[in-house]
CSV table of C-alpha atoms and ligand atoms in Angstrom, one decimal:
chain,number,residue,atom,x,y,z
N,1,UNK,CA,-24.6,-5.4,-127.0
N,2,UNK,CA,-21.7,-3.1,-126.8
N,3,UNK,CA,-18.6,-4.9,-125.6
N,4,UNK,CA,-16.5,-2.9,-123.1
N,5,UNK,CA,-14.7,-5.3,-121.1
N,6,UNK,CA,-13.1,-8.6,-122.1
N,7,UNK,CA,-11.1,-11.4,-120.5
N,8,UNK,CA,-8.3,-12.9,-122.5
N,9,UNK,CA,-7.3,-16.5,-121.1
N,10,UNK,CA,-3.8,-17.3,-121.8
N,11,UNK,CA,-0.8,-14.9,-122.2
N,12,UNK,CA,1.3,-16.8,-124.8
N,13,UNK,CA,2.2,-15.7,-128.4
N,14,UNK,CA,-1.4,-15.4,-129.4
N,15,UNK,CA,-3.0,-14.4,-126.1
N,16,UNK,CA,-0.6,-11.4,-125.3
N,17,UNK,CA,-1.2,-10.2,-129.0
N,18,UNK,CA,-5.0,-10.4,-128.4
N,19,UNK,CA,-4.8,-8.5,-125.2
N,20,UNK,CA,-2.6,-6.0,-126.7
N,21,UNK,CA,-5.0,-5.2,-129.6
N,22,UNK,CA,-8.1,-5.1,-127.4
N,23,UNK,CA,-6.4,-2.7,-124.9
N,24,UNK,CA,-4.9,-0.5,-127.6
N,25,UNK,CA,-8.4,-0.1,-129.0
N,26,UNK,CA,-10.2,1.1,-126.0
N,27,UNK,CA,-11.4,-2.1,-124.3
N,28,UNK,CA,-10.8,-2.9,-120.7
N,29,UNK,CA,-8.8,-6.2,-120.6
N,30,UNK,CA,-8.5,-8.8,-117.9
N,31,UNK,CA,-5.5,-11.0,-118.8
N,32,UNK,CA,-5.7,-14.4,-117.2
N,33,UNK,CA,-2.7,-16.5,-116.7
N,34,UNK,CA,-1.9,-19.6,-114.5
N,35,UNK,CA,1.3,-18.2,-112.8
N,36,UNK,CA,2.5,-14.7,-112.0
N,37,UNK,CA,5.8,-15.4,-113.9
N,38,UNK,CA,3.8,-16.1,-117.1
N,39,UNK,CA,1.7,-13.1,-116.7
N,40,UNK,CA,4.9,-11.0,-116.2
N,41,UNK,CA,6.3,-12.5,-119.4
N,42,UNK,CA,3.1,-11.7,-121.3
N,43,UNK,CA,3.2,-8.0,-120.1
N,44,UNK,CA,6.8,-7.5,-120.8
N,45,UNK,CA,6.1,-8.8,-124.4
N,46,UNK,CA,3.3,-6.5,-124.8
N,47,UNK,CA,5.4,-3.6,-123.5
N,48,UNK,CA,8.1,-4.5,-126.2
N,49,UNK,CA,5.6,-4.7,-129.0
N,50,UNK,CA,4.4,-1.3,-127.9
N,51,UNK,CA,7.8,0.2,-127.8
N,52,UNK,CA,8.3,-1.0,-131.4
N,53,UNK,CA,5.0,0.7,-132.3
N,54,UNK,CA,6.2,4.0,-130.6
N,55,UNK,CA,9.6,3.8,-132.4
N,56,UNK,CA,7.8,3.4,-135.8
N,57,UNK,CA,5.5,6.4,-134.8
N,58,UNK,CA,2.3,4.3,-135.1
N,59,UNK,CA,1.4,5.2,-131.6
N,60,UNK,CA,2.8,7.7,-129.0
N,61,UNK,CA,3.9,7.3,-125.4
N,62,UNK,CA,0.5,8.4,-124.1
N,63,UNK,CA,-1.2,5.6,-126.0
N,64,UNK,CA,1.4,3.0,-124.9
N,65,UNK,CA,0.7,4.0,-121.2
N,66,UNK,CA,-3.2,4.0,-121.7
N,67,UNK,CA,-2.9,0.5,-123.3
N,68,UNK,CA,-0.7,-0.9,-120.6
N,69,UNK,CA,-3.2,0.7,-118.0
N,70,UNK,CA,-6.2,-0.9,-119.6
N,71,UNK,CA,-4.8,-4.4,-118.9
N,72,UNK,CA,-5.3,-6.2,-115.4
N,73,UNK,CA,-3.8,-9.4,-114.6
N,74,UNK,CA,-5.6,-12.2,-113.0
N,75,UNK,CA,-4.4,-15.7,-111.8
N,76,UNK,CA,-7.9,-17.0,-111.3
N,77,UNK,CA,-10.4,-17.7,-114.1
N,78,UNK,CA,-13.6,-17.2,-112.0
N,79,UNK,CA,-12.2,-13.8,-110.7
N,80,UNK,CA,-11.1,-12.7,-114.2
N,81,UNK,CA,-14.4,-13.4,-116.0
N,82,UNK,CA,-17.0,-12.4,-113.5
N,83,UNK,CA,-17.8,-9.0,-114.9
N,84,UNK,CA,-16.8,-9.2,-118.6
N,85,UNK,CA,-18.9,-8.9,-121.8
N,86,UNK,CA,-16.6,-11.2,-123.8
N,87,UNK,CA,-14.1,-14.0,-123.1
N,88,UNK,CA,-11.4,-14.8,-125.7
N,89,UNK,CA,-9.6,-18.2,-124.8
N,90,UNK,CA,-6.1,-18.6,-126.2
N,91,UNK,CA,-4.7,-21.4,-124.1
N,92,UNK,CA,-2.8,-24.5,-125.7
N,93,UNK,CA,-4.3,-26.5,-128.4
N,94,UNK,CA,-5.2,-29.4,-126.0
N,95,UNK,CA,-8.7,-30.5,-125.6
N,96,UNK,CA,-8.3,-31.3,-121.9
N,97,UNK,CA,-6.9,-28.0,-121.1
N,98,UNK,CA,-9.7,-26.1,-123.1
N,99,UNK,CA,-12.4,-28.3,-121.5
N,100,UNK,CA,-11.2,-27.4,-118.0
N,101,UNK,CA,-10.9,-23.7,-118.9
N,102,UNK,CA,-14.4,-23.6,-120.5
N,103,UNK,CA,-16.1,-25.4,-117.6
N,104,UNK,CA,-14.8,-22.8,-115.1
N,105,UNK,CA,-15.7,-19.9,-117.5
N,106,UNK,CA,-19.2,-21.2,-117.9
N,107,UNK,CA,-19.9,-21.2,-114.2
N,108,UNK,CA,-18.4,-17.9,-113.4
N,109,UNK,CA,-19.2,-15.5,-116.3
N,110,UNK,CA,-22.4,-13.5,-116.4
N,111,UNK,CA,-25.4,-14.6,-118.6
N,112,UNK,CA,-24.8,-12.0,-121.3
N,113,UNK,CA,-21.1,-12.9,-121.8
N,114,UNK,CA,-19.9,-14.0,-125.4
N,115,UNK,CA,-17.5,-16.8,-125.4
N,116,UNK,CA,-14.7,-16.8,-128.2
N,117,UNK,CA,-12.0,-19.3,-128.7
N,118,UNK,CA,-8.9,-18.6,-130.5
N,119,UNK,CA,-8.5,-22.3,-131.5
N,120,UNK,CA,-6.6,-22.9,-134.6
N,121,UNK,CA,-8.3,-26.1,-135.4
N,122,UNK,CA,-10.4,-27.6,-132.6
N,123,UNK,CA,-14.1,-27.8,-133.5
N,124,UNK,CA,-16.0,-24.8,-132.4
N,125,UNK,CA,-19.2,-26.9,-132.3
N,126,UNK,CA,-17.5,-29.4,-129.8
N,127,UNK,CA,-16.1,-26.5,-127.6
N,128,UNK,CA,-19.5,-24.8,-127.6
N,129,UNK,CA,-21.1,-28.1,-126.4
N,130,UNK,CA,-19.0,-27.9,-123.2
N,131,UNK,CA,-20.8,-24.8,-122.2
N,132,UNK,CA,-24.4,-24.1,-121.2
N,133,UNK,CA,-24.6,-21.3,-123.9
N,134,UNK,CA,-23.4,-23.0,-127.2
N,135,UNK,CA,-25.5,-20.1,-129.1
N,136,UNK,CA,-23.2,-17.4,-127.5
N,137,UNK,CA,-19.9,-19.4,-128.4
N,138,UNK,CA,-17.9,-18.6,-131.5
N,139,UNK,CA,-14.4,-18.9,-132.9
N,140,UNK,CA,-12.5,-15.8,-133.0
N,141,UNK,CA,-9.3,-16.9,-134.9
N,142,UNK,CA,-6.4,-14.3,-134.8
N,143,UNK,CA,-3.1,-14.5,-136.7
N,144,UNK,CA,0.4,-14.2,-135.6
N,145,UNK,CA,1.8,-11.5,-135.0
N,146,UNK,CA,-1.6,-10.3,-133.9
N,147,UNK,CA,-0.8,-6.6,-133.7
N,148,UNK,CA,0.1,-6.7,-137.5
N,149,UNK,CA,-2.1,-9.3,-139.3
N,150,UNK,CA,-5.4,-7.9,-140.3
N,151,UNK,CA,-7.6,-10.9,-140.4
N,152,UNK,CA,-9.9,-12.4,-137.8
N,153,UNK,CA,-11.4,-15.5,-139.1
N,154,UNK,CA,-14.8,-15.7,-137.3
N,155,UNK,CA,-15.8,-19.3,-137.0
N,156,UNK,CA,-19.6,-20.1,-136.5
N,157,UNK,CA,-20.4,-23.4,-134.7
N,158,UNK,CA,-23.4,-25.3,-135.5
N,159,UNK,CA,-25.3,-23.5,-132.8
N,160,UNK,CA,-23.9,-20.0,-132.8
N,161,UNK,CA,-26.7,-17.5,-133.3
N,162,UNK,CA,-26.8,-14.4,-135.5
N,163,UNK,CA,-26.7,-12.0,-132.4
N,164,UNK,CA,-23.4,-13.4,-131.3
N,165,UNK,CA,-21.9,-13.3,-134.7
N,166,UNK,CA,-23.0,-9.6,-135.3
N,167,UNK,CA,-21.4,-8.5,-131.9
N,168,UNK,CA,-18.1,-10.4,-132.7
N,169,UNK,CA,-18.0,-8.9,-136.2
N,170,UNK,CA,-18.5,-5.4,-135.0
N,171,UNK,CA,-16.0,-5.9,-132.0
N,172,UNK,CA,-13.3,-7.3,-134.6
N,173,UNK,CA,-13.9,-4.1,-136.6
N,174,UNK,CA,-13.3,-2.0,-133.6
N,175,UNK,CA,-9.8,-3.8,-133.3
N,176,UNK,CA,-9.2,-2.5,-136.7
N,177,UNK,CA,-9.2,-6.0,-138.1
N,178,UNK,CA,-11.0,-7.4,-141.1
N,179,UNK,CA,-13.5,-10.1,-139.9
N,180,UNK,CA,-14.2,-13.0,-142.3
N,181,UNK,CA,-17.1,-15.4,-141.7
N,182,UNK,CA,-16.6,-19.1,-142.0
N,183,UNK,CA,-18.4,-22.2,-140.9
N,184,UNK,CA,-16.9,-24.9,-138.5
N,185,UNK,CA,-15.0,-27.4,-140.4
N,186,UNK,CA,-11.6,-29.0,-139.7
N,187,UNK,CA,-8.9,-26.3,-140.0
N,188,UNK,CA,-11.5,-23.8,-140.9
N,189,UNK,CA,-10.4,-22.1,-144.1
N,190,UNK,CA,-7.1,-20.5,-143.0
N,191,UNK,CA,-5.3,-23.8,-141.7
N,192,UNK,CA,-7.0,-26.1,-144.2
N,193,UNK,CA,-5.3,-24.1,-147.1
N,194,UNK,CA,-2.1,-23.1,-145.2
N,195,UNK,CA,-1.0,-26.5,-143.6
N,196,UNK,CA,-1.0,-28.6,-146.7
N,197,UNK,CA,1.2,-26.0,-148.4
N,198,UNK,CA,3.6,-26.0,-145.4
N,199,UNK,CA,3.4,-29.9,-145.3
N,200,UNK,CA,4.2,-30.2,-149.0
N,201,UNK,CA,7.3,-27.7,-148.5
N,202,UNK,CA,8.5,-30.1,-145.8
N,203,UNK,CA,8.1,-33.0,-148.1
N,204,UNK,CA,10.2,-31.5,-150.6
N,205,UNK,CA,13.0,-30.8,-148.0
N,206,UNK,CA,12.7,-34.3,-146.8
N,207,UNK,CA,12.8,-35.9,-150.2
N,208,UNK,CA,16.0,-33.8,-151.1
N,209,UNK,CA,14.2,-31.7,-153.8
N,210,UNK,CA,15.6,-28.6,-152.5
N,211,UNK,CA,17.0,-27.1,-149.2
N,212,UNK,CA,14.8,-25.2,-146.8
N,213,UNK,CA,16.4,-22.0,-147.8
N,214,UNK,CA,15.6,-22.7,-151.5
N,215,UNK,CA,12.1,-23.9,-151.0
N,216,UNK,CA,11.5,-20.5,-149.2
N,217,UNK,CA,13.2,-18.5,-151.9
N,218,UNK,CA,10.9,-20.1,-154.5
N,219,UNK,CA,7.8,-19.1,-152.5
N,220,UNK,CA,8.9,-15.6,-151.5
N,221,UNK,CA,10.3,-14.5,-154.8
N,222,UNK,CA,7.9,-16.5,-157.1
N,223,UNK,CA,4.6,-16.1,-155.1
N,224,UNK,CA,5.3,-13.0,-153.2
N,225,UNK,CA,4.8,-14.6,-149.8
N,226,UNK,CA,6.3,-12.4,-147.1
N,227,UNK,CA,8.0,-15.5,-145.5
N,228,UNK,CA,8.7,-18.9,-147.0
N,229,UNK,CA,6.6,-21.8,-145.7
N,230,UNK,CA,9.4,-23.4,-143.7
N,231,UNK,CA,10.3,-20.0,-141.9
N,232,UNK,CA,6.6,-19.6,-141.4
N,233,UNK,CA,6.4,-23.1,-139.9
N,234,UNK,CA,9.2,-22.4,-137.5
N,235,UNK,CA,7.4,-19.1,-136.6
N,236,UNK,CA,4.1,-20.8,-136.0
N,237,UNK,CA,5.8,-23.7,-134.1
N,238,UNK,CA,6.4,-27.1,-135.7
N,239,UNK,CA,4.4,-28.9,-133.0
N,240,UNK,CA,1.3,-26.6,-133.8
N,241,UNK,CA,1.7,-27.4,-137.5
N,242,UNK,CA,1.8,-31.2,-136.6
N,243,UNK,CA,-1.2,-30.8,-134.2
N,244,UNK,CA,-3.2,-29.0,-136.9
N,245,UNK,CA,-2.4,-31.6,-139.7
N,246,UNK,CA,-3.6,-34.3,-137.2
N,247,UNK,CA,-6.9,-32.5,-136.8
N,248,UNK,CA,-7.2,-32.3,-140.8
N,249,UNK,CA,-6.1,-35.9,-141.2
N,250,UNK,CA,-8.6,-37.1,-138.5
N,251,UNK,CA,-11.4,-34.8,-139.5
N,252,UNK,CA,-11.4,-35.6,-143.2
N,253,UNK,CA,-9.9,-39.0,-143.1
N,254,UNK,CA,-8.0,-38.2,-146.2
N,255,UNK,CA,-4.5,-39.2,-146.8
N,256,UNK,CA,-3.6,-35.9,-148.5
N,257,UNK,CA,-3.2,-34.5,-144.9
N,258,UNK,CA,-0.6,-37.1,-143.7
N,259,UNK,CA,2.1,-35.2,-142.0
N,260,UNK,CA,5.6,-35.2,-143.7
N,261,UNK,CA,7.9,-37.8,-141.9
N,262,UNK,CA,10.4,-35.1,-141.5
N,263,UNK,CA,8.0,-32.9,-139.6
N,264,UNK,CA,7.1,-35.7,-137.1
N,265,UNK,CA,11.0,-36.4,-136.7
N,266,UNK,CA,11.7,-32.7,-136.0
N,267,UNK,CA,9.0,-32.5,-133.3
N,268,UNK,CA,10.2,-35.7,-131.8
N,269,UNK,CA,13.6,-34.2,-131.6
N,270,UNK,CA,12.4,-31.1,-129.8
N,271,UNK,CA,13.1,-28.9,-132.9
N,272,UNK,CA,9.9,-26.8,-132.7
N,273,UNK,CA,11.1,-23.6,-134.5
N,274,UNK,CA,11.6,-20.0,-133.1
N,275,UNK,CA,10.4,-20.9,-129.8
N,276,UNK,CA,13.0,-23.7,-129.1
N,277,UNK,CA,15.8,-21.8,-130.9
N,278,UNK,CA,15.9,-24.3,-133.9
N,279,UNK,CA,13.6,-25.6,-136.4
N,280,UNK,CA,14.4,-25.4,-140.2
N,281,UNK,CA,16.4,-22.5,-139.2
N,282,UNK,CA,18.6,-21.6,-136.1
N,283,UNK,CA,17.5,-18.6,-133.9
N,284,UNK,CA,19.2,-16.6,-131.1
F,301,3HC,N1,4.0,-6.3,-132.8
F,301,3HC,C1,3.8,-5.0,-133.4
F,301,3HC,N2,4.3,-4.8,-134.6
F,301,3HC,C2,5.1,-5.9,-135.1
F,301,3HC,C3,5.2,-7.1,-134.6
F,301,3HC,C4,4.7,-7.4,-133.3
F,301,3HC,N3,4.6,-8.5,-132.7
F,301,3HC,N4,5.9,-7.9,-135.5
F,301,3HC,C5,6.3,-7.0,-136.4
F,301,3HC,N5,5.7,-5.9,-136.4
F,301,3HC,C6,5.7,-4.8,-137.2
F,301,3HC,C7,7.1,-4.2,-137.5
F,301,3HC,O1,7.2,-3.1,-136.6
F,301,3HC,C8,7.0,-3.6,-139.0
F,301,3HC,O2,6.3,-2.4,-139.0
F,301,3HC,P1,6.4,-1.4,-140.2
F,301,3HC,O3,5.7,-1.9,-141.3
F,301,3HC,O4,5.7,-0.1,-139.8
F,301,3HC,O5,7.9,-1.4,-140.4
F,301,3HC,C9,6.1,-4.6,-139.6
F,301,3HC,O6,5.4,-5.3,-138.6
F,301,3HC,C10,6.9,-5.7,-140.4
F,301,3HC,O7,7.9,-6.4,-139.3
F,301,3HC,P2,9.5,-6.3,-139.8
F,301,3HC,O8,10.0,-5.2,-140.6
F,301,3HC,O9,10.1,-6.7,-138.5
F,301,3HC,O10,9.6,-7.6,-140.5
F,301,3HC,P3,8.9,-8.1,-141.9
F,301,3HC,O11,8.7,-7.0,-142.8
F,301,3HC,O12,9.8,-9.2,-142.2
F,301,3HC,O13,7.5,-8.7,-141.3
F,301,3HC,C11,6.0,-10.3,-140.5
F,301,3HC,C12,7.3,-9.6,-140.4
F,301,3HC,C13,4.9,-9.2,-140.3
F,301,3HC,C14,5.9,-11.4,-139.5
F,301,3HC,C15,5.9,-10.8,-142.1
F,301,3HC,O14,7.1,-11.5,-142.3
F,301,3HC,C16,4.7,-11.7,-142.4
F,301,3HC,O15,3.6,-11.1,-142.5
F,301,3HC,N6,4.8,-12.9,-142.3
F,301,3HC,C17,3.8,-13.9,-142.4
F,301,3HC,C18,3.0,-14.0,-141.1
F,301,3HC,C19,1.8,-15.0,-141.2
F,301,3HC,O16,1.6,-15.6,-142.2
F,301,3HC,N7,1.3,-15.1,-140.2
F,301,3HC,C20,0.2,-16.1,-139.9
F,301,3HC,C21,0.7,-17.4,-139.4
F,301,3HC,S1,-0.7,-18.5,-139.2
F,301,3HC,C22,-1.6,-18.2,-137.8
F,301,3HC,O17,-1.1,-17.3,-137.0
F,301,3HC,C23,-2.6,-19.0,-137.6
F,301,3HC,C24,-2.4,-20.2,-136.6
F,301,3HC,O18,-3.7,-20.9,-136.4
F,301,3HC,C25,-1.4,-21.3,-137.1
């Protein structure tokens, strides 16, 4: 199957980036949000990121215009998915929200439509089982900032069939991304490896081993990471990090994934990182 039209559900940090890359690479995109103000915010972020690309001479004004013209906004899931070849869901990491979204999508999407979730840690097998077509359900895990990061971690659920995998792999290449297949397991590969590092960095700060700045310097200058783990935790969102550690902890029942007490306290205090203006660092 040749995917031409996609629906992206959710226009937050990940969703607007996903809509951006699909539209920029020739796909027609239905961007679905719950309220017009959220949709407007998503479109203005996409516009800003396209402006940044024009300034860096990665694309020209014509490409920016055609990208924006390829995105249509919908406030109703049934309307937005009724004629698409693929759905990519990027709503908050909450099973109740995802369940409600996937039930609506399942009822309204055409039979041939492939279902992809950008979940960072919820089981693909479990989400697939909410629908009547688990063989067409797959994880399509993008990385922030989506227009920049090359990886799509493609997560196969227990029932995902080979045809679905092949279409999603091909589609990811058309987005100029590098698809890497993994099987469904808590945290997949990316977050199973990344989150313990971030958590351990937070333990170091909490135990007074080093300041956040110095932990980050060690990892940037000693390991050539583009961002230190604490700056990255702020960028991802401390609440998201805590949620993912919870999934790892529950999924493996292994104490090595217990969240650092300082992480729990910061989330309780509402210091969630970039999005709230403060985490391990302060932001304007
Ligand atoms: N849209 C388009 N372009 C963007 C962009 C965006 N949102 N954000 C940055 N860029 C571009 C810039 O224009 C710049 O382009 P250039 O190379 O042509 O100059 C390039 O990206 C680098 O940006 P900056 O110069 O502004 O800043 P940095 O060099 O500090 O890079 C960064 C910023 C790309 C974010 C880099 O620090 C980085 O790679 N950090 C690590 C990010 C990471 O690990 N992401 C994964 C998070 S985990 C995740 O998402 C999974 C989830 O499940 C938790």
